[in-house]
Short mmCIF file of N, CA and C in Angstrom, two decimals:
data_model
loop_
_atom_site.label_atom_id
_atom_site.label_comp_id
_atom_site.label_asym_id
_atom_site.label_seq_id
_atom_site.Cartn_x
_atom_site.Cartn_y
_atom_site.Cartn_z
N LYS A 271 87.67 97.96 96.29
CA LYS A 271 87.06 97.00 95.40
C LYS A 271 85.54 97.05 95.52
N LYS A 272 85.07 97.20 96.75
CA LYS A 272 83.63 97.28 96.95
C LYS A 272 83.06 98.48 96.21
N LYS A 273 83.75 99.61 96.31
CA LYS A 273 83.30 100.83 95.64
C LYS A 273 83.29 100.63 94.13
N ASP A 274 84.32 99.95 93.61
CA ASP A 274 84.36 99.67 92.18
C ASP A 274 83.16 98.83 91.75
N ARG A 275 82.85 97.80 92.54
CA ARG A 275 81.70 96.96 92.21
C ARG A 275 80.41 97.78 92.23
N GLU A 276 80.29 98.65 93.22
CA GLU A 276 79.09 99.48 93.33
C GLU A 276 78.96 100.41 92.13
N GLU A 277 80.09 100.86 91.59
CA GLU A 277 80.07 101.77 90.45
C GLU A 277 80.04 101.02 89.12
N GLY A 278 80.00 99.70 89.19
CA GLY A 278 79.90 98.89 87.98
C GLY A 278 81.22 98.67 87.26
N ILE A 279 82.32 98.91 87.94
CA ILE A 279 83.63 98.68 87.34
C ILE A 279 83.95 97.20 87.45
N GLU A 280 84.19 96.60 86.31
CA GLU A 280 84.44 95.16 86.25
C GLU A 280 85.90 94.86 86.59
N GLU A 281 86.11 93.88 87.44
CA GLU A 281 87.46 93.48 87.81
C GLU A 281 87.85 92.27 86.97
N ARG A 282 88.93 92.40 86.22
CA ARG A 282 89.43 91.30 85.41
C ARG A 282 90.80 90.90 85.91
N PRO A 283 91.03 89.60 86.06
CA PRO A 283 92.37 89.17 86.51
C PRO A 283 93.42 89.48 85.44
N VAL A 284 94.61 89.74 85.90
CA VAL A 284 95.73 90.05 84.99
C VAL A 284 96.29 88.72 84.47
N THR A 285 96.47 88.65 83.17
CA THR A 285 97.00 87.41 82.57
C THR A 285 98.50 87.31 82.80
N GLU A 286 99.04 86.13 82.58
CA GLU A 286 100.48 85.93 82.72
C GLU A 286 101.24 86.82 81.75
N GLU A 287 100.72 86.98 80.55
CA GLU A 287 101.36 87.84 79.55
C GLU A 287 101.39 89.29 80.03
N GLN A 288 100.28 89.74 80.62
CA GLN A 288 100.22 91.10 81.14
C GLN A 288 101.19 91.27 82.32
N LYS A 289 101.27 90.26 83.18
CA LYS A 289 102.20 90.32 84.31
C LYS A 289 103.63 90.45 83.81
N ALA A 290 103.98 89.68 82.77
CA ALA A 290 105.33 89.74 82.21
C ALA A 290 105.60 91.11 81.61
N ARG A 291 104.62 91.65 80.91
CA ARG A 291 104.77 92.99 80.29
C ARG A 291 104.94 94.06 81.38
N ILE A 292 104.16 93.96 82.44
CA ILE A 292 104.26 94.93 83.54
C ILE A 292 105.63 94.83 84.21
N ALA A 293 106.11 93.61 84.43
CA ALA A 293 107.43 93.43 85.05
C ALA A 293 108.52 94.02 84.16
N GLU A 294 108.41 93.81 82.85
CA GLU A 294 109.39 94.36 81.91
C GLU A 294 109.35 95.89 81.93
N LEU A 295 108.16 96.47 81.96
CA LEU A 295 108.03 97.93 82.02
C LEU A 295 108.67 98.47 83.29
N ARG A 296 108.44 97.80 84.40
CA ARG A 296 109.04 98.25 85.66
C ARG A 296 110.56 98.20 85.60
N ARG A 297 111.11 97.14 84.99
CA ARG A 297 112.58 97.04 84.86
C ARG A 297 113.13 98.17 83.99
N VAL A 298 112.47 98.41 82.88
CA VAL A 298 112.92 99.45 81.94
C VAL A 298 112.90 100.82 82.62
N TYR A 299 111.80 101.12 83.31
CA TYR A 299 111.69 102.44 83.92
C TYR A 299 112.56 102.57 85.17
N GLU A 300 112.82 101.47 85.84
CA GLU A 300 113.78 101.51 86.96
C GLU A 300 115.17 101.86 86.43
N ALA A 301 115.51 101.30 85.28
CA ALA A 301 116.79 101.61 84.65
C ALA A 301 116.85 103.08 84.21
N LYS A 302 115.75 103.58 83.65
CA LYS A 302 115.72 104.99 83.24
C LYS A 302 115.90 105.91 84.44
N LEU A 303 115.24 105.57 85.54
CA LEU A 303 115.39 106.39 86.75
C LEU A 303 116.81 106.32 87.29
N ALA A 304 117.43 105.15 87.24
CA ALA A 304 118.81 105.01 87.72
C ALA A 304 119.76 105.82 86.84
N GLU A 305 119.53 105.77 85.53
CA GLU A 305 120.36 106.54 84.60
C GLU A 305 120.22 108.04 84.90
N ARG A 306 118.99 108.48 85.13
CA ARG A 306 118.75 109.90 85.42
C ARG A 306 119.40 110.30 86.74
N GLU A 307 119.40 109.40 87.71
CA GLU A 307 120.06 109.66 89.00
C GLU A 307 121.56 109.87 88.80
N ILE A 308 122.17 109.06 87.98
CA ILE A 308 123.61 109.19 87.70
C ILE A 308 123.89 110.54 87.05
N LEU A 309 123.09 110.90 86.07
CA LEU A 309 123.27 112.19 85.39
C LEU A 309 123.06 113.36 86.37
N TYR A 310 122.09 113.21 87.23
CA TYR A 310 121.82 114.24 88.24
C TYR A 310 123.01 114.42 89.17
N GLN A 311 123.55 113.32 89.67
CA GLN A 311 124.69 113.41 90.59
C GLN A 311 125.89 114.09 89.91
N SER A 312 126.11 113.75 88.65
CA SER A 312 127.20 114.36 87.90
C SER A 312 126.98 115.86 87.73
N ALA A 313 125.78 116.24 87.34
CA ALA A 313 125.46 117.65 87.13
C ALA A 313 125.52 118.42 88.45
N ARG A 314 125.14 117.77 89.51
CA ARG A 314 125.17 118.40 90.83
C ARG A 314 126.60 118.74 91.25
N ARG A 315 127.50 117.82 90.97
CA ARG A 315 128.91 118.08 91.31
C ARG A 315 129.49 119.23 90.48
N LYS A 316 128.98 119.41 89.26
CA LYS A 316 129.49 120.45 88.38
C LYS A 316 128.83 121.81 88.60
N ALA A 317 127.74 121.84 89.36
CA ALA A 317 127.02 123.10 89.58
C ALA A 317 127.95 124.12 90.24
N ALA A 318 128.02 125.30 89.63
CA ALA A 318 128.97 126.32 90.07
C ALA A 318 128.45 127.14 91.25
N ASP A 319 127.15 127.29 91.35
CA ASP A 319 126.60 128.11 92.43
C ASP A 319 125.22 127.59 92.84
N VAL A 320 124.64 128.24 93.80
CA VAL A 320 123.35 127.80 94.34
C VAL A 320 122.26 127.86 93.27
N GLU A 321 122.29 128.89 92.45
CA GLU A 321 121.30 129.04 91.39
C GLU A 321 121.37 127.88 90.40
N ALA A 322 122.58 127.51 90.00
CA ALA A 322 122.77 126.40 89.08
C ALA A 322 122.33 125.09 89.73
N LEU A 323 122.62 124.93 90.99
CA LEU A 323 122.21 123.73 91.72
C LEU A 323 120.69 123.63 91.80
N ASP A 324 120.04 124.76 92.07
CA ASP A 324 118.57 124.77 92.11
C ASP A 324 117.97 124.35 90.77
N LYS A 325 118.58 124.84 89.68
CA LYS A 325 118.10 124.49 88.34
C LYS A 325 118.26 123.00 88.09
N VAL A 326 119.42 122.44 88.44
CA VAL A 326 119.69 121.01 88.26
C VAL A 326 118.68 120.18 89.06
N GLU A 327 118.43 120.59 90.31
CA GLU A 327 117.49 119.85 91.16
C GLU A 327 116.07 119.92 90.62
N GLU A 328 115.67 121.06 90.10
CA GLU A 328 114.33 121.20 89.53
C GLU A 328 114.18 120.33 88.29
N GLU A 329 115.18 120.32 87.43
CA GLU A 329 115.14 119.47 86.23
C GLU A 329 115.07 117.99 86.62
N TYR A 330 115.83 117.61 87.62
CA TYR A 330 115.84 116.23 88.09
C TYR A 330 114.46 115.83 88.63
N ARG A 331 113.87 116.70 89.42
CA ARG A 331 112.53 116.43 89.97
C ARG A 331 111.50 116.27 88.85
N ARG A 332 111.55 117.19 87.87
CA ARG A 332 110.61 117.11 86.74
C ARG A 332 110.82 115.83 85.95
N ASP A 333 112.08 115.48 85.68
CA ASP A 333 112.37 114.26 84.92
C ASP A 333 111.87 113.02 85.65
N ARG A 334 112.09 112.95 86.96
CA ARG A 334 111.61 111.79 87.74
C ARG A 334 110.09 111.70 87.68
N GLU A 335 109.41 112.81 87.82
CA GLU A 335 107.94 112.82 87.74
C GLU A 335 107.47 112.38 86.36
N ARG A 336 108.13 112.88 85.31
CA ARG A 336 107.75 112.51 83.94
C ARG A 336 107.94 111.02 83.71
N ILE A 337 109.10 110.50 84.12
CA ILE A 337 109.40 109.08 83.92
C ILE A 337 108.42 108.22 84.71
N ALA A 338 108.14 108.58 85.95
CA ALA A 338 107.20 107.81 86.78
C ALA A 338 105.80 107.85 86.18
N SER A 339 105.39 109.01 85.70
CA SER A 339 104.07 109.15 85.10
C SER A 339 103.96 108.30 83.83
N GLU A 340 104.99 108.34 83.01
CA GLU A 340 105.02 107.55 81.78
C GLU A 340 104.96 106.05 82.11
N ARG A 341 105.73 105.64 83.13
CA ARG A 341 105.74 104.24 83.56
C ARG A 341 104.34 103.83 84.02
N ASP A 342 103.72 104.63 84.86
CA ASP A 342 102.41 104.30 85.39
C ASP A 342 101.36 104.21 84.27
N ARG A 343 101.45 105.12 83.30
CA ARG A 343 100.51 105.11 82.18
C ARG A 343 100.67 103.83 81.36
N LYS A 344 101.91 103.44 81.10
CA LYS A 344 102.15 102.23 80.32
C LYS A 344 101.73 100.97 81.07
N ILE A 345 101.92 100.96 82.38
CA ILE A 345 101.47 99.82 83.19
C ILE A 345 99.95 99.73 83.16
N ASP A 346 99.26 100.87 83.26
CA ASP A 346 97.80 100.87 83.18
C ASP A 346 97.33 100.35 81.82
N GLU A 347 98.04 100.75 80.76
CA GLU A 347 97.70 100.26 79.43
C GLU A 347 97.91 98.75 79.34
N ALA A 348 98.99 98.25 79.90
CA ALA A 348 99.26 96.81 79.89
C ALA A 348 98.19 96.06 80.66
N ARG A 349 97.76 96.60 81.78
CA ARG A 349 96.71 95.95 82.59
C ARG A 349 95.38 95.89 81.83
N SER A 350 95.10 96.95 81.09
CA SER A 350 93.82 96.99 80.37
C SER A 350 93.89 96.28 79.02
N GLY A 351 95.08 95.82 78.66
CA GLY A 351 95.23 95.06 77.42
C GLY A 351 95.48 95.91 76.20
N LYS A 352 95.78 97.20 76.39
CA LYS A 352 96.02 98.10 75.25
C LYS A 352 97.44 98.03 74.74
N ALA A 353 98.36 97.51 75.55
CA ALA A 353 99.77 97.50 75.14
C ALA A 353 100.22 96.10 74.81
#
């Protein structure tokens, strides 16, 4: 916070509306991650060999990163009042 003040970054408190929006975004993305986990577990059981399993795990990792990144971006937008 001190560094932000030194750099001239203004700190604004989060409104109740923004807090509600952020909480809703977290719930939605938690559900998306849970859904992806279920699909991953199913695909993992069906993987026929090590190569197929590696592919499933890589897709799962990428999907989790994408979903988390999207969630974080939307939360930042909600905090700044853009959403």
